Coordinates of C-alpha atoms in Angstrom, one line a residue:
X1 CA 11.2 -15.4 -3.7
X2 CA 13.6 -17.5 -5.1
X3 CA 12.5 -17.8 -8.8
X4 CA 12.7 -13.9 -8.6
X5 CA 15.9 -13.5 -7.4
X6 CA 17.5 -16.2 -9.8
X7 CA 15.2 -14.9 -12.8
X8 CA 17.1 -11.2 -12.2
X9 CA 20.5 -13.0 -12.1
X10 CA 20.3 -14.9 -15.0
X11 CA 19.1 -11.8 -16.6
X12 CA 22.2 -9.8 -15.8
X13 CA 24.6 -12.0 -16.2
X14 CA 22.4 -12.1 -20.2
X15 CA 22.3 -8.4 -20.6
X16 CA 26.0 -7.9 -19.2
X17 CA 27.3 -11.0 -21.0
X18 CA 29.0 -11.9 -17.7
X19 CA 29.1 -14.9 -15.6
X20 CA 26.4 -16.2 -13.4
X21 CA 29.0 -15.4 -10.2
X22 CA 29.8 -12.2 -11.8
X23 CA 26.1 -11.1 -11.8
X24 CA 25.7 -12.4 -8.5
X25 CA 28.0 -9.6 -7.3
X26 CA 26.7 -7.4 -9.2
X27 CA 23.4 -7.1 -7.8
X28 CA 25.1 -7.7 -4.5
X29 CA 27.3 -4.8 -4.8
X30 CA 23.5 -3.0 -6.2
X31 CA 21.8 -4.3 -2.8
X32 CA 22.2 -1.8 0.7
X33 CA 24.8 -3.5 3.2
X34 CA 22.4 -5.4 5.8
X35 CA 19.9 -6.2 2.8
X36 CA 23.0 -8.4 1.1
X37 CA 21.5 -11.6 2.2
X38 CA 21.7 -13.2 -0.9
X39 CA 25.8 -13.3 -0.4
X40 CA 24.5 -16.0 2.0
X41 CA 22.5 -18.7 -0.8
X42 CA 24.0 -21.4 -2.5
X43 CA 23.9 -20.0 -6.1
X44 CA 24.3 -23.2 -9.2
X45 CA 23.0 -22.0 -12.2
X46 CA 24.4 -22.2 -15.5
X47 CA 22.8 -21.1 -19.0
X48 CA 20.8 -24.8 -18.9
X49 CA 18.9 -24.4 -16.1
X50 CA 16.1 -21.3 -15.4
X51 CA 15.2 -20.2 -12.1
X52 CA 12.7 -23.0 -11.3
X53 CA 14.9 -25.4 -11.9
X54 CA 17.8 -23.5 -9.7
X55 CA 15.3 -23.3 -6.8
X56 CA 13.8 -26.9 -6.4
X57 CA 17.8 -28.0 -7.2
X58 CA 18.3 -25.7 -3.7
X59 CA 15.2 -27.5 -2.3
X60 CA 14.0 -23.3 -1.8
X61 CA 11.0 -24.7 -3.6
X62 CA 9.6 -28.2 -3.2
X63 CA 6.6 -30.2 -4.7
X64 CA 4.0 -31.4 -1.9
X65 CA 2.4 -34.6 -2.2
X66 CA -1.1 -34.8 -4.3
X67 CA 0.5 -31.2 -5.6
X68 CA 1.3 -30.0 -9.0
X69 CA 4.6 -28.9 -9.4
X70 CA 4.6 -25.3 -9.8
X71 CA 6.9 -23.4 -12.3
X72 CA 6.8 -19.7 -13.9
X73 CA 9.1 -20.6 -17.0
X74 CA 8.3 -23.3 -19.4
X75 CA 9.9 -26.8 -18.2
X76 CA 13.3 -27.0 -20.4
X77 CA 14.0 -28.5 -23.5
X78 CA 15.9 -32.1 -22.5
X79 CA 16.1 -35.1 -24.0
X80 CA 13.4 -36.5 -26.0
X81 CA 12.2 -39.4 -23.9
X82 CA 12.9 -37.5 -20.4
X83 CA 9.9 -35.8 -18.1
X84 CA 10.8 -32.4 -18.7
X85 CA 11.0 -30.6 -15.6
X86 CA 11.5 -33.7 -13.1
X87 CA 14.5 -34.6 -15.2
X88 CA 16.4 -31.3 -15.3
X89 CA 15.9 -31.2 -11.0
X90 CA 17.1 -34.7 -11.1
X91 CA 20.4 -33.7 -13.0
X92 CA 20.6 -30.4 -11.3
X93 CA 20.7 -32.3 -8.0
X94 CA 23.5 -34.4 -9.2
X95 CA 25.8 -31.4 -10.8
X96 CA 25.3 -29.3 -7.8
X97 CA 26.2 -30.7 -4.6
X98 CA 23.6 -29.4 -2.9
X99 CA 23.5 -28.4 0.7
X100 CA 21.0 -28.2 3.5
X101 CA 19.7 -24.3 2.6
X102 CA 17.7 -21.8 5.4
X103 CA 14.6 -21.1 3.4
X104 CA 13.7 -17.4 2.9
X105 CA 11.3 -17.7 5.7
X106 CA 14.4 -17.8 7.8
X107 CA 16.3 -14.9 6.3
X108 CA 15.3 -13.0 10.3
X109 CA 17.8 -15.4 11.7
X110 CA 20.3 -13.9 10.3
X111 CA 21.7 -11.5 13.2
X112 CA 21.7 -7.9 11.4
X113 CA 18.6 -8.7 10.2
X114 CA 16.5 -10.3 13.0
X115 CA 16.6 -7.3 15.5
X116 CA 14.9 -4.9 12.5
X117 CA 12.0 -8.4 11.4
X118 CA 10.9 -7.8 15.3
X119 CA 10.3 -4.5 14.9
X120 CA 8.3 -5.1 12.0
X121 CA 6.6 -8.2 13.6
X122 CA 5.6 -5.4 16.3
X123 CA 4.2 -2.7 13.5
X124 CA 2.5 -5.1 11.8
X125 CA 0.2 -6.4 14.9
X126 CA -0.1 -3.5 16.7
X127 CA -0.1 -0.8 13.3
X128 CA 1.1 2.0 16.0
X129 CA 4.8 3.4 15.6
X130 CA 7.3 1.5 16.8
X131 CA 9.1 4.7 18.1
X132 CA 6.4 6.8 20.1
X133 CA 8.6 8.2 23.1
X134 CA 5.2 9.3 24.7
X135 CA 3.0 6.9 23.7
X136 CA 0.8 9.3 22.1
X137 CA 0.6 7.3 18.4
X138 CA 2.3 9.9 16.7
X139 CA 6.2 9.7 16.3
X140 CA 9.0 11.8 14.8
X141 CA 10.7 9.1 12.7
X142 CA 9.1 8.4 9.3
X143 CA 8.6 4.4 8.4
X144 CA 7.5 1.7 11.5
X145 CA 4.3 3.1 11.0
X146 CA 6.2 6.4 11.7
X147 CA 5.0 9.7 10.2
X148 CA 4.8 8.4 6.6
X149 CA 1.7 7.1 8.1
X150 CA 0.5 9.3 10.8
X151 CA 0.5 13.4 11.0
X152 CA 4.5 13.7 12.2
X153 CA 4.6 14.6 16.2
X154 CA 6.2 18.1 17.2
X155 CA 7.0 16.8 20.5
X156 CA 7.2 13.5 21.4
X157 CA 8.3 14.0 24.8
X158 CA 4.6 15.2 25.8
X159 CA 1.4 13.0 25.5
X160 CA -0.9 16.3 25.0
X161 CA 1.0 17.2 22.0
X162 CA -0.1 15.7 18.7
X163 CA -1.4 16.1 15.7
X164 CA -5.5 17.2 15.5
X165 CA -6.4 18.1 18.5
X166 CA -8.3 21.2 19.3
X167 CA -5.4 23.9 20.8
X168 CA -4.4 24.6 24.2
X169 CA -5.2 27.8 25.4
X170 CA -5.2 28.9 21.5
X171 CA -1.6 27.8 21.3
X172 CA -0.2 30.8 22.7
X173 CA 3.0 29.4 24.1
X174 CA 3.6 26.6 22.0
X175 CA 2.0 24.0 19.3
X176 CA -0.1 21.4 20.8
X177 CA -2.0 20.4 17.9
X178 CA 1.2 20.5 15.4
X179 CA 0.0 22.5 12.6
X180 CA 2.7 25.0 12.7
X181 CA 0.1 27.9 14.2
X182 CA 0.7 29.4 17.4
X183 CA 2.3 32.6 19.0
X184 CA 0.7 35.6 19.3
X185 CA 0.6 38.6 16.9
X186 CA 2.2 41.3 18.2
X187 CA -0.1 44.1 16.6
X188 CA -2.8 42.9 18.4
X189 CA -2.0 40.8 21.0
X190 CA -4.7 38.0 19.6
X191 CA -3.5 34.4 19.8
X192 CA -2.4 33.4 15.5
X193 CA -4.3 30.2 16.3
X194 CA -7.7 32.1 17.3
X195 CA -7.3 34.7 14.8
X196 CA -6.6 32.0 11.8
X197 CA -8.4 28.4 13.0
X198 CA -11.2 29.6 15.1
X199 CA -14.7 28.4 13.7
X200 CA -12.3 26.9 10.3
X201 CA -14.1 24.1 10.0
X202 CA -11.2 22.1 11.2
X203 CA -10.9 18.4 10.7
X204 CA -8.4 15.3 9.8
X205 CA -8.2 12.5 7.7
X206 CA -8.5 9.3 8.6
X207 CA -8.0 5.6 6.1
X208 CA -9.0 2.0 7.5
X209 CA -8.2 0.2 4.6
X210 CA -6.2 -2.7 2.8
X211 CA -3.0 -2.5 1.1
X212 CA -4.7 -0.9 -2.2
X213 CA -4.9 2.5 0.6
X214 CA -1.0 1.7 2.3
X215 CA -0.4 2.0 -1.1
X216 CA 1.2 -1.4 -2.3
X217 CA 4.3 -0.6 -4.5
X218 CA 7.6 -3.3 -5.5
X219 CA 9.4 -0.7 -7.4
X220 CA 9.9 -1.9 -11.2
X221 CA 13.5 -0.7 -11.6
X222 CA 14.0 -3.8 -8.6
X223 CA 13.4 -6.4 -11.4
X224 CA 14.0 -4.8 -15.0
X225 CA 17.8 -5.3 -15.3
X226 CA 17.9 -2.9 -18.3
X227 CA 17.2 -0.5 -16.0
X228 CA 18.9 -2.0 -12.8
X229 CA 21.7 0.3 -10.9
X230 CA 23.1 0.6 -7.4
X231 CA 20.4 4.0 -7.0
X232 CA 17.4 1.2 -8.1
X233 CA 17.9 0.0 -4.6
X234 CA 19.1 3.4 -2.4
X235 CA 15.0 3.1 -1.5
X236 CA 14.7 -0.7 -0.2
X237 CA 15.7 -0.1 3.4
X238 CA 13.1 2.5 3.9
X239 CA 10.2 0.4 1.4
X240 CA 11.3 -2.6 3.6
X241 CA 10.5 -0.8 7.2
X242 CA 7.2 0.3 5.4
X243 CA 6.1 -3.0 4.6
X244 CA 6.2 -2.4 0.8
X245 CA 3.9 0.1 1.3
X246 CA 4.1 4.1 0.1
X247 CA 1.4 5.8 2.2
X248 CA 3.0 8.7 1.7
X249 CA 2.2 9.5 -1.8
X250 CA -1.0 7.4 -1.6
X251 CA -4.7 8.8 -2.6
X252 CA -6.2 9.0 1.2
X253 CA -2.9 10.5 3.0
X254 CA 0.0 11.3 0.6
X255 CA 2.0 14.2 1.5
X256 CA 5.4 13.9 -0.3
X257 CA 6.0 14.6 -4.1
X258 CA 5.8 11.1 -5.5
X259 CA 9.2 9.3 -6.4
X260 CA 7.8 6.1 -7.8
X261 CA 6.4 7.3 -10.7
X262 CA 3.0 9.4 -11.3
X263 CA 2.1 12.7 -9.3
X264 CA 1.0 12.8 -5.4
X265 CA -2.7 14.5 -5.4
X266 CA -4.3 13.3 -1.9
X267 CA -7.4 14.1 0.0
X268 CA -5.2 15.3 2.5
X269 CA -3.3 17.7 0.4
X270 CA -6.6 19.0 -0.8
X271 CA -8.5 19.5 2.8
X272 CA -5.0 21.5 4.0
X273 CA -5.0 23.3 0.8
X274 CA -8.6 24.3 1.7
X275 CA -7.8 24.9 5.2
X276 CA -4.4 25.8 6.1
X277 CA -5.5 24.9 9.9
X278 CA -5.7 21.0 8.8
X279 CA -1.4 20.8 8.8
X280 CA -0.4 17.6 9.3
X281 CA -4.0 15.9 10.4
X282 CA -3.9 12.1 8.8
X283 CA -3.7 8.9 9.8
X284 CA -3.5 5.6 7.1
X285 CA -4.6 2.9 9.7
X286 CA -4.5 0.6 6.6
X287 CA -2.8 -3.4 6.4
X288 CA -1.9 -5.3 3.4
X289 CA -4.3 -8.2 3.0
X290 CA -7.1 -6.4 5.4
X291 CA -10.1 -8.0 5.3
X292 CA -13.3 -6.0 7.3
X293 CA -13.8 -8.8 9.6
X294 CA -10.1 -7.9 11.1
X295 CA -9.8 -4.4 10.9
X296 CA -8.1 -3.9 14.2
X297 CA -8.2 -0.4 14.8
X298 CA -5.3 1.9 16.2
X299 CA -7.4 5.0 16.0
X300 CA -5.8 8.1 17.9
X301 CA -8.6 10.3 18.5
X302 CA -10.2 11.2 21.9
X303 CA -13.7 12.6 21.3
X304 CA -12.8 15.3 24.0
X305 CA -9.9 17.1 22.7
X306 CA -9.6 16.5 19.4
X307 CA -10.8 17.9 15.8
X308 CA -13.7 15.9 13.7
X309 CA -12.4 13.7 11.2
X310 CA -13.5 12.1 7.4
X311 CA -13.4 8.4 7.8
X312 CA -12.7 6.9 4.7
X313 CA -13.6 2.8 5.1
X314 CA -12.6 1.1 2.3
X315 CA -11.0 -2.2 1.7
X316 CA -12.2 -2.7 -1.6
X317 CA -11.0 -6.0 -2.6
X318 CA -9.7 -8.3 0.1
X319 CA -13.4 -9.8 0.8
X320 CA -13.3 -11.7 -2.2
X321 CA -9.5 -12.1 -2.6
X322 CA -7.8 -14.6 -0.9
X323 CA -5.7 -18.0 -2.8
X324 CA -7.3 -20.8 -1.8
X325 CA -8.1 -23.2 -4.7
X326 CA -12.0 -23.2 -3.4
X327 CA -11.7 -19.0 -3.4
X328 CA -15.7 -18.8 -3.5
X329 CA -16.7 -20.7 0.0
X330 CA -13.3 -18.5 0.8
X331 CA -14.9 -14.8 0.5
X332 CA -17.0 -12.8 3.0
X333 CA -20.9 -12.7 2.5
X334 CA -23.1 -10.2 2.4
X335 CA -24.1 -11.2 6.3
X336 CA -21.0 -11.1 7.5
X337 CA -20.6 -8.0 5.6
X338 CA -23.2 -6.5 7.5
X339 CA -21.9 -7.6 10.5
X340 CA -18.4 -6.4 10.3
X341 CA -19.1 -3.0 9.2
X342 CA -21.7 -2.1 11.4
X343 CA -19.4 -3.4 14.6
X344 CA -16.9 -0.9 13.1
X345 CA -18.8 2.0 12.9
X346 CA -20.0 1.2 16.4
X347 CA -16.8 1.3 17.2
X348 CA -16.0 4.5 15.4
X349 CA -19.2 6.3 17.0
X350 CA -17.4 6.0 20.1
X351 CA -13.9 7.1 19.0
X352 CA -15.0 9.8 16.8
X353 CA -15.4 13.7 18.0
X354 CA -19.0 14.7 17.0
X355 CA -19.2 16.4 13.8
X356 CA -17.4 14.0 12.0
X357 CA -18.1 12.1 8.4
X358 CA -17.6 8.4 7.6
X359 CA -17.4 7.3 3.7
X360 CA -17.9 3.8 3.3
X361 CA -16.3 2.9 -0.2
X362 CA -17.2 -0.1 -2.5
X363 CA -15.0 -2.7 -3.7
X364 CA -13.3 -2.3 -7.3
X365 CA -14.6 -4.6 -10.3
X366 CA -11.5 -6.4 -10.7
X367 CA -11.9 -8.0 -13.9
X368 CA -10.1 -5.2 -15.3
X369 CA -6.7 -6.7 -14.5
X370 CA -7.3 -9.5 -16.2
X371 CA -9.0 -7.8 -19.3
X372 CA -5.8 -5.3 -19.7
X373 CA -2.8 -7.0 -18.4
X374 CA -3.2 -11.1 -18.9
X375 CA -1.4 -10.8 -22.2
X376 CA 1.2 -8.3 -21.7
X377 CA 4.4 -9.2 -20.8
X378 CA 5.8 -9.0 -17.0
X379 CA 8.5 -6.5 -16.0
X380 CA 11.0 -10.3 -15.6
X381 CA 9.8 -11.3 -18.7
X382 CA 10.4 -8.2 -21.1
X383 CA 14.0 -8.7 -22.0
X384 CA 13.4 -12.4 -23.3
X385 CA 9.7 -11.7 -23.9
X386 CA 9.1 -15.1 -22.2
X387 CA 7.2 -14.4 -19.1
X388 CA 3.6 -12.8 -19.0
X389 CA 1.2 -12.0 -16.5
X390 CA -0.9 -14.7 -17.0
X391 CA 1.8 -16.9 -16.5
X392 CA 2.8 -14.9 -13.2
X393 CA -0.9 -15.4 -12.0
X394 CA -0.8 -19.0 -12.7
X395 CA 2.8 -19.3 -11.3
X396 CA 1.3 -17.5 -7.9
X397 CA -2.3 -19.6 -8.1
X398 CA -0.2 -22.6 -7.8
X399 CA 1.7 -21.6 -5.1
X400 CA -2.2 -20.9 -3.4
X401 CA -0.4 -17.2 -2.7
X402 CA -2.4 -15.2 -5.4
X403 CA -3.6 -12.1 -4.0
X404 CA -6.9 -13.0 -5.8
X405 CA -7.2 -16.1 -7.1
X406 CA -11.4 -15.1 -8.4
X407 CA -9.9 -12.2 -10.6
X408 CA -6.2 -13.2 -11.6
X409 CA -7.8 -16.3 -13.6
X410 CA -8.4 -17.2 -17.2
X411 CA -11.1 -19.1 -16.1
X412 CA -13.9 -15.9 -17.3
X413 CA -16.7 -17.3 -14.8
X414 CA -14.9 -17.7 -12.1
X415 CA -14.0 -13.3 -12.4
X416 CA -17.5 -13.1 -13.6
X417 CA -18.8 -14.8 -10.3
X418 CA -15.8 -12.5 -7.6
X419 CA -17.1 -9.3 -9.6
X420 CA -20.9 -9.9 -8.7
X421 CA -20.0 -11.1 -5.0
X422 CA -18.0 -7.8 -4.8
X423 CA -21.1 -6.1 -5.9
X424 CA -23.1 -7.7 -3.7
X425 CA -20.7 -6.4 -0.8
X426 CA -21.0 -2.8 -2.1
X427 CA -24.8 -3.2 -1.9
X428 CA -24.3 -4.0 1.3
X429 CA -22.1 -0.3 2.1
X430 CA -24.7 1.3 0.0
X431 CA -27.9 0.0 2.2
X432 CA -25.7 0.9 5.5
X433 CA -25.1 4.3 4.6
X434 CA -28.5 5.1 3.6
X435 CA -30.0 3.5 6.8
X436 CA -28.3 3.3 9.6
X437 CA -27.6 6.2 12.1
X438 CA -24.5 7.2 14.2
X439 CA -24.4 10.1 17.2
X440 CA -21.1 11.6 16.4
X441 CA -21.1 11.5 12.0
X442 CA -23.0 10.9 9.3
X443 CA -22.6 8.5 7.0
X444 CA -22.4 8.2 3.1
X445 CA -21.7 5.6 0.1
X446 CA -19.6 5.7 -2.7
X447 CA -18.5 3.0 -5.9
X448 CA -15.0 2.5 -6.1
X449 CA -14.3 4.8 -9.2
X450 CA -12.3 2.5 -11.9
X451 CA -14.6 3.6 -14.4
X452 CA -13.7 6.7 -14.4
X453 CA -10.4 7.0 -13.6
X454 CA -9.9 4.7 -16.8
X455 CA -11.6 7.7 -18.6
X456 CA -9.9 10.1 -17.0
X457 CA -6.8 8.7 -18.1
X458 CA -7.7 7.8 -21.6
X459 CA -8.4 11.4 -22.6
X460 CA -5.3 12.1 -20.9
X461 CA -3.9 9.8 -24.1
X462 CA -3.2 6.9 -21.1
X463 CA -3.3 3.0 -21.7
X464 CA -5.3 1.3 -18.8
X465 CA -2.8 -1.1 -18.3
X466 CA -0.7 2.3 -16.6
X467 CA -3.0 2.0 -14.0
X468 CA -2.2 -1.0 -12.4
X469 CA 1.2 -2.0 -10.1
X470 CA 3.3 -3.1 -13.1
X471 CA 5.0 -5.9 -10.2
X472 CA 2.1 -7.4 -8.8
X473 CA -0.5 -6.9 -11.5
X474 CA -2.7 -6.5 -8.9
X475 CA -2.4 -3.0 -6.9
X476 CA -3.7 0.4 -8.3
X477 CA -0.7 2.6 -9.9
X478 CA 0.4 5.9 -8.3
X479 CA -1.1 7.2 -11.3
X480 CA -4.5 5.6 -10.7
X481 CA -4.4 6.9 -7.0
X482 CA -3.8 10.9 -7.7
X483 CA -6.7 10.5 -10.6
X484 CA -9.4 8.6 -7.8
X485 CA -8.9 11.6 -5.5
X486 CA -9.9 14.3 -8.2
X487 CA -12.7 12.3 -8.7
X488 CA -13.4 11.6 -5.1
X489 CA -13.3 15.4 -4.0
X490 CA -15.5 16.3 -7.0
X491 CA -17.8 14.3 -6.1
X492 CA -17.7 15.7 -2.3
X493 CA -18.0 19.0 -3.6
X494 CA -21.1 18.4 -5.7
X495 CA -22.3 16.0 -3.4
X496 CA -21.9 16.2 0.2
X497 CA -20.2 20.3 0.6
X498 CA -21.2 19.5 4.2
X499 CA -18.2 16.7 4.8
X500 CA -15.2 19.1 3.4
X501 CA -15.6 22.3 5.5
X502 CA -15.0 25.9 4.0
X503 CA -12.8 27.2 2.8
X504 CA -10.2 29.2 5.0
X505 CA -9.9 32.8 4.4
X506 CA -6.9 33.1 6.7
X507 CA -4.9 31.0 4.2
X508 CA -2.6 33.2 2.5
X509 CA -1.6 34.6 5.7
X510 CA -1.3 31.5 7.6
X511 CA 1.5 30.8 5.3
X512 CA 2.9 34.3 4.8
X513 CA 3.3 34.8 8.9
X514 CA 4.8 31.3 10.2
X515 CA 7.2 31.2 6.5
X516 CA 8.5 34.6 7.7
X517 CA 9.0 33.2 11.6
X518 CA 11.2 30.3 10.3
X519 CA 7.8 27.6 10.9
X520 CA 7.1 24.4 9.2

């Protein structure tokens, strides 16, 4: 966190030709009011010393014993019979009279900010809204696992009103299910809900999945001073209470027109488009770093009132990824595999309304990241061309906080050996959907589709590189997320009709009627 935040200061003060104080305030003055907590670190940098060197000086990093000494710029250039990096800390140390610092794993004892990291702490373990008045899971404020994540409550003053469940008395006095239908038409005295919805097929969405489905995103502009202003970080409170994730444009769930980049295209937006009646019917139950032994799951459905629902499972990296130096003995087998799947489609058989669909999804081949990003140059790194991805993944691998230490390697059979345990996993999906049997939905397989997504985009006159999180190096793009659901729902159509209900008849009205009454 440090070398970051110094690497962006030193940059400005560089591109504005100001001082290093100077830049400081800059991005201070950039940063939202409560955010502003680098006002509170001990700054010393001068054009000698880079970012590492700033942040061992302010003990924010520190070398453990037996450890190498990480760094993400190249030690720098001192005097010819000095050790490089250990000298400039050394003569940091002295120039700066450095201070006892709270490390950024404090920064919630700061007092504006430690009431808002508890709320988090609490959306984080429980994934359910943190404001849900009637404890229904739904909520009527968007981030804290708010509606960006969940179908937004109409009433949150009433526990039987919420998105996807079957209507009350055909909604005749009011909205219970929160698709904007109900009333009744006045030529005919029928119900709008019976007359549009009845036998539609209706049915909601549903993700368990990693932080590849919450839709990982640092926003570029956060980093790239050339392109840094006070509106680069107008967005920060909101990604902050979201956990850095955008499930709202994402490829499962999105429902907003993207502002990160790309286009929003979402199996959600395509089952409403289908069927009117499926207004506001999703749920993202996904977690960065969500591995399938600890999907916790926060379902709302009650297999009594509610709407069947397409389960998408998918957490198509994290069983291989972790940052442990040892990363093999560190991913899940194929037995455990096994294990934790079929526990959470038990668990789903007896959640889910009957008539439902599960799609198990395999895990992503990820030596593509390496193959089209290892030698590009880093968002921090453009303006002095000095920093590239594989620098950044050996900065992170030293650190042990890669996201995948197996893929983000130059070492080739060490991706060769993650990619074939990932396959092995996805063998594993496939030989669950094709032989094991549920009460209340059937069950079906699909690869993860890189492949052709990266075609997709290439006769679109794409570079592969586009698809992947320009911050992280790591993450699919928003780009590569609204590609991967055209391909997912042609797919669906060709191949399993069955899981995406008809088409609704009633849809043109639907939307003429309730945009004439003043609805949502």
């Amino acid at each position: 966190g440090c070398v970051l935040v110094v690497s962006v200061i030193e940059q400005l003060a560089q591109w504005h030709n100001s001082t290093v104080k100077a830049a400081t305030e800059r991005l201070c003055n950039y940063i939202p009011g409560k955010y502003q907590i680098i006002h509170h670190m001990l700054i010393c940098i001068d054009r000698e010393m880079n970012a590492d060197v700033v942040c061992h000086s302010l003990k924010l990093c520190k070398q453990d014993p037996g450890q190498p000494l990480c760094h993400l710029y190249p030690p720098p250039k001192v005097r010819k019979h000095s050790p490089g990096l250990f000298y400039a800390l050394a003569h940091a140390g002295q120039k700066c009279q450095i201070k006892s610092f709270m490390g950024f794993s404090s920064v919630c004892a700061f007092p504006l900010l430690a009431n808002l990291c508890e709320k988090i702490k609490y959306v984080i373990r429980n994934k359910l809204p943190f404001e849900d008045f009637d404890g229904d899971k739904f909520s009527t404020f968007p981030t804290l696992r708010g509606y960006h994540w969940r179908g937004r409550d109409c009433n949150d003053k009433n526990t039987t009103v919420y998105p996807g469940r079957r209507p009350d008395n055909w909604d005749v006095k009011s909205d219970s299910n929160c698709n904007g239908i109900w009333g009744v038409d006045p030529k005919d005295g029928i119900p709008y809900e019976e007359k549009f919805c009845k036998g539609a097929d209706s049915q909601g969405v549903v993700l368990l999945g990693d932080s590849a489905g919450a839709h990982f995103h640092i926003p570029p502009e956060w980093m790239t001073v050339t392109q840094m202003s006070a509106k680069s970080f107008a967005n920060l409170p909101m990604a902050f209470t979201d956990e850095l994730d955008w499930p709202q444009f994402s490829e499962i769930t999105g429902f907003l027109n993207s502002t990160i980049g790309g286009w929003t295209d979402s199996l959600y937006l395509r089952l409403r488009r289908r069927n009117r009646c499926n207004h506001r019917d999703l749920q993202n139950i996904s977690q960065n770093g969500m591995l399938t032994a600890y999907l916790s799951f926060s379902l709302a459905r009650n297999q009594l009132l509610d709407n069947p629902a397409i389960v998408i499972y998918a957490t198509i990296g994290n069983d291989v990824c972790n940052g442990n130096r040892d990363t093999l003995t560190h991913m899940t087998t194929p037995k455990e595999m096994l294990s934790n799947v079929v526990q959470a489609l038990r668990y789903l058989d007896s959640r889910l309304p009957n008539g439902s669909h599960v799609i198990l999804t395999g895990l992503v081949d990820g030596r593509f990241l390496w193959d089209n990003l290892h030698d590009r140059y880093h968002p921090l790194g453009q303006l002095n061309r000095d920093i590239t991805y594989s620098q950044l993944y050996s900065f992170l691998d030293c650190l042990q906080v890669s996201p995948c230490s197996g893929w983000l390697t130059p070492n080739e059979t060490l991706r060769n050996l993650t990619s074939e345990r990932a396959l092995q996993l996805s063998n594993v999906l496939k030989e669950i959907a094709r032989s094991e049997k549920f009460a209340n939905f059937d069950i079906f397989y699909m690869d993860f589709p890189l492949r052709q997504t990266a075609e997709e985009w290439h006769k679109m006159g794409g570079e592969p590189w586009q698809l992947i999180e320009p911050i992280d190096g790591f993450h699919p793009s928003q780009i590569a997320a609204a590609l991967g659901t055209s391909i997912t729902w042609q797919k669906a159509l060709h191949e399993w009709p069955q899981v995406l209900g008809k088409e609704n008849p009633f849809n043109d009205q639907i939307e003429a009627v309730f945009k004439d009454q003043g609805g949502h």
